[in-house]
mmCIF file of C-alpha atoms in Angstrom:
data_model
loop_
_atom_site.group_PDB
_atom_site.id
_atom_site.type_symbol
_atom_site.label_atom_id
_atom_site.label_comp_id
_atom_site.label_asym_id
_atom_site.label_seq_id
_atom_site.Cartn_x
_atom_site.Cartn_y
_atom_site.Cartn_z
ATOM 1 C CA MET A 12 -112.341 25.347 213.791
ATOM 2 C CA GLY A 13 -114.213 22.430 215.647
ATOM 3 C CA LYS A 14 -113.236 18.862 215.651
ATOM 4 C CA ASP A 15 -115.895 17.906 213.145
ATOM 5 C CA GLU A 16 -114.815 20.613 210.720
ATOM 6 C CA LYS A 17 -111.175 19.252 210.864
ATOM 7 C CA ILE A 18 -112.151 15.819 210.104
ATOM 8 C CA PHE A 19 -114.454 17.044 207.311
ATOM 9 C CA SER A 20 -111.653 19.216 206.064
ATOM 10 C CA ARG A 21 -109.246 16.225 206.016
ATOM 11 C CA MET A 22 -111.802 14.070 204.341
ATOM 12 C CA VAL A 23 -112.297 16.499 201.547
ATOM 13 C CA GLU A 24 -108.420 16.907 201.161
ATOM 14 C CA THR A 25 -107.948 13.047 201.027
ATOM 15 C CA ASN A 26 -110.739 12.794 198.413
ATOM 16 C CA ARG A 27 -109.202 15.569 196.317
ATOM 17 C CA ILE A 28 -105.743 13.943 196.525
ATOM 18 C CA ARG A 29 -107.289 10.519 195.547
ATOM 19 C CA ASN A 30 -109.154 12.196 192.660
ATOM 20 C CA ILE A 31 -105.948 13.655 191.384
ATOM 21 C CA GLU A 32 -104.317 10.350 191.445
ATOM 22 C CA LYS A 33 -107.070 8.764 189.593
ATOM 23 C CA GLU A 34 -107.007 11.516 187.021
ATOM 24 C CA ARG A 35 -103.274 10.975 186.497
ATOM 25 C CA LEU A 36 -103.747 7.181 186.213
ATOM 26 C CA ALA A 37 -106.637 7.603 183.613
ATOM 27 C CA ILE A 38 -104.640 10.101 181.625
ATOM 28 C CA ALA A 39 -101.452 7.991 181.628
ATOM 29 C CA ALA A 40 -103.656 5.037 180.535
ATOM 30 C CA ILE A 41 -105.132 6.900 177.661
ATOM 31 C CA ARG A 42 -101.710 8.209 176.573
ATOM 32 C CA LYS A 43 -100.260 4.762 176.738
ATOM 33 C CA MET A 44 -102.987 3.293 174.584
ATOM 34 C CA ILE A 45 -102.307 6.012 171.923
ATOM 35 C CA THR A 46 -98.538 5.407 171.948
ATOM 36 C CA ASP A 47 -99.119 1.696 171.874
ATOM 37 C CA ASN A 48 -101.491 2.069 168.909
ATOM 38 C CA ILE A 49 -104.313 0.501 170.909
ATOM 39 C CA GLU A 50 -107.894 1.794 170.352
ATOM 40 C CA VAL A 51 -108.876 3.961 173.199
ATOM 41 C CA THR A 52 -112.241 2.843 174.588
ATOM 42 C CA ILE A 53 -113.890 3.264 177.926
ATOM 43 C CA ALA A 54 -114.088 -0.513 178.418
ATOM 44 C CA GLY A 55 -110.490 -0.773 177.766
ATOM 45 C CA LEU A 56 -109.640 2.012 180.178
ATOM 46 C CA MET A 57 -111.899 0.614 182.867
ATOM 47 C CA GLU A 58 -110.080 -2.832 182.407
ATOM 48 C CA GLN A 59 -106.708 -1.180 182.685
ATOM 49 C CA THR A 60 -107.267 1.296 185.442
ATOM 50 C CA GLY A 61 -110.077 -0.270 187.472
ATOM 51 C CA LEU A 62 -111.933 3.026 187.395
ATOM 52 C CA SER A 63 -115.636 3.387 186.828
ATOM 53 C CA ARG A 64 -117.238 4.248 183.445
ATOM 54 C CA SER A 65 -118.883 7.331 185.058
ATOM 55 C CA PHE A 66 -115.396 8.613 186.220
ATOM 56 C CA PHE A 67 -114.279 8.828 182.565
ATOM 57 C CA TYR A 68 -117.485 10.760 181.600
ATOM 58 C CA ASN A 69 -117.875 12.917 184.702
ATOM 59 C CA ASN A 70 -114.189 13.959 185.221
ATOM 60 C CA GLU A 71 -113.694 16.918 183.089
ATOM 61 C CA SER A 72 -109.976 16.691 182.452
ATOM 62 C CA VAL A 73 -110.044 13.011 181.795
ATOM 63 C CA HIS A 74 -113.053 13.351 179.472
ATOM 64 C CA GLU A 75 -111.220 16.112 177.495
ATOM 65 C CA GLU A 76 -108.155 13.806 177.288
ATOM 66 C CA LEU A 77 -110.485 10.952 176.068
ATOM 67 C CA THR A 78 -112.106 13.245 173.466
ATOM 68 C CA ARG A 79 -108.689 14.335 172.237
ATOM 69 C CA ALA A 80 -107.556 10.775 171.888
ATOM 70 C CA LYS A 81 -110.606 9.738 170.013
ATOM 71 C CA LYS A 82 -110.064 12.617 167.476
ATOM 72 C CA LEU A 83 -106.380 11.479 167.093
ATOM 73 C CA GLN A 84 -107.411 7.886 166.392
ATOM 74 C CA GLN A 85 -110.346 8.781 164.180
ATOM 75 C CA GLY A 86 -110.252 6.764 160.971
ATOM 76 C CA LYS A 87 -107.598 4.064 162.068
ATOM 77 C CA ASP A 88 -108.478 0.469 161.625
ATOM 78 C CA PHE A 89 -107.560 -1.321 164.782
ATOM 79 C CA ASN A 90 -108.769 -4.611 163.441
ATOM 80 C CA ALA A 91 -106.188 -4.758 160.763
ATOM 81 C CA PRO A 92 -103.420 -6.689 162.583
ATOM 82 C CA LYS A 93 -105.937 -9.307 163.609
ATOM 83 C CA ARG A 94 -107.167 -9.355 160.042
ATOM 84 C CA ARG A 95 -103.708 -9.946 158.698
ATOM 85 C CA VAL A 96 -103.212 -12.839 161.036
ATOM 86 C CA MET A 97 -106.431 -14.497 159.977
ATOM 87 C CA ASP A 98 -105.676 -13.849 156.314
ATOM 88 C CA LYS A 99 -102.275 -15.661 156.738
ATOM 89 C CA ALA A 100 -103.932 -18.493 158.494
ATOM 90 C CA MET A 101 -106.534 -18.709 155.835
ATOM 91 C CA ALA A 102 -104.059 -18.510 153.051
ATOM 92 C CA GLY A 103 -102.153 -21.417 154.490
ATOM 93 C CA ARG A 104 -105.269 -23.495 154.913
ATOM 94 C CA LEU A 105 -106.282 -22.670 151.300
ATOM 95 C CA HIS A 106 -102.832 -23.928 150.082
ATOM 96 C CA ILE A 107 -103.300 -27.209 151.838
ATOM 97 C CA LEU A 108 -106.829 -27.593 150.442
ATOM 98 C CA GLU A 109 -105.608 -26.925 146.952
ATOM 99 C CA GLU A 110 -102.878 -29.540 147.300
ATOM 100 C CA GLN A 111 -105.499 -31.977 148.452
ATOM 101 C CA LEU A 112 -107.734 -31.213 145.598
ATOM 102 C CA ALA A 113 -104.944 -31.640 143.124
ATOM 103 C CA LYS A 114 -104.135 -35.093 144.696
ATOM 104 C CA ARG A 115 -107.876 -36.148 144.449
ATOM 105 C CA ASN A 116 -108.108 -34.864 140.791
ATOM 106 C CA GLU A 117 -105.021 -37.135 139.842
ATOM 107 C CA GLU A 118 -106.567 -40.024 141.653
ATOM 108 C CA CYS A 119 -109.985 -39.510 139.752
ATOM 109 C CA ALA A 120 -108.154 -39.215 136.401
ATOM 110 C CA GLN A 121 -106.385 -42.525 137.161
ATOM 111 C CA LEU A 122 -109.623 -44.138 138.209
ATOM 112 C CA ARG A 123 -111.304 -42.894 135.069
ATOM 113 C CA GLU A 124 -108.459 -44.545 132.887
ATOM 114 C CA GLU A 125 -108.899 -47.730 134.797
ATOM 115 C CA ASN A 126 -112.638 -47.630 134.355
ATOM 116 C CA ALA A 127 -112.259 -47.202 130.758
ATOM 117 C CA LYS A 128 -110.035 -50.128 130.359
ATOM 118 C CA MET A 129 -112.448 -52.329 132.328
ATOM 119 C CA LYS A 130 -115.283 -51.271 130.071
ATOM 120 C CA GLY A 131 -113.232 -52.017 127.001
ATOM 121 C CA ILE A 132 -112.351 -55.493 128.318
ATOM 122 C CA ILE A 133 -115.974 -56.230 129.182
ATOM 123 C CA SER A 134 -117.486 -54.876 126.058
ATOM 124 C CA ALA A 135 -115.151 -56.811 123.887
ATOM 125 C CA GLY A 136 -116.296 -59.952 125.505
ATOM 126 C CA ASN A 137 -112.665 -60.854 126.395
ATOM 127 C CA PHE A 138 -113.539 -62.653 129.580
ATOM 128 C CA GLN A 139 -110.046 -64.249 129.703
ATOM 129 C CA ALA A 140 -108.279 -60.791 129.888
ATOM 130 C CA TYR A 141 -110.897 -59.849 132.623
ATOM 131 C CA GLN A 142 -110.052 -62.816 134.605
ATOM 132 C CA ASN A 143 -106.305 -62.068 134.211
ATOM 133 C CA LEU A 144 -106.826 -58.740 135.986
#
């Protein structure tokens, strides 16, 4: 075996080992997303692992694990926790607005009473009572 063949052989072995490490990293990330109840997406895996999009499609064992994870998560609603938080915030805001509305309605009723009294005083021609206000 010549010098070039040895170098090439070492390069191939190094790449094989590096590829195995990437596979382990990707599969571990997929399984962690499943156990943490996080939607498994290529974008999410790319962000977590730093691996390329093509790696997840081209590596057979990783792609199989990805397909299996997608089947496991099929039909799950991953937006529900976010929606619950938003619903709770909106319910709080609605409560505040309802309180403000009740306060404004009370003020409006008082102003209507006052207005009716004023109209009664003016229509009766009782200017003395008007001036006493």
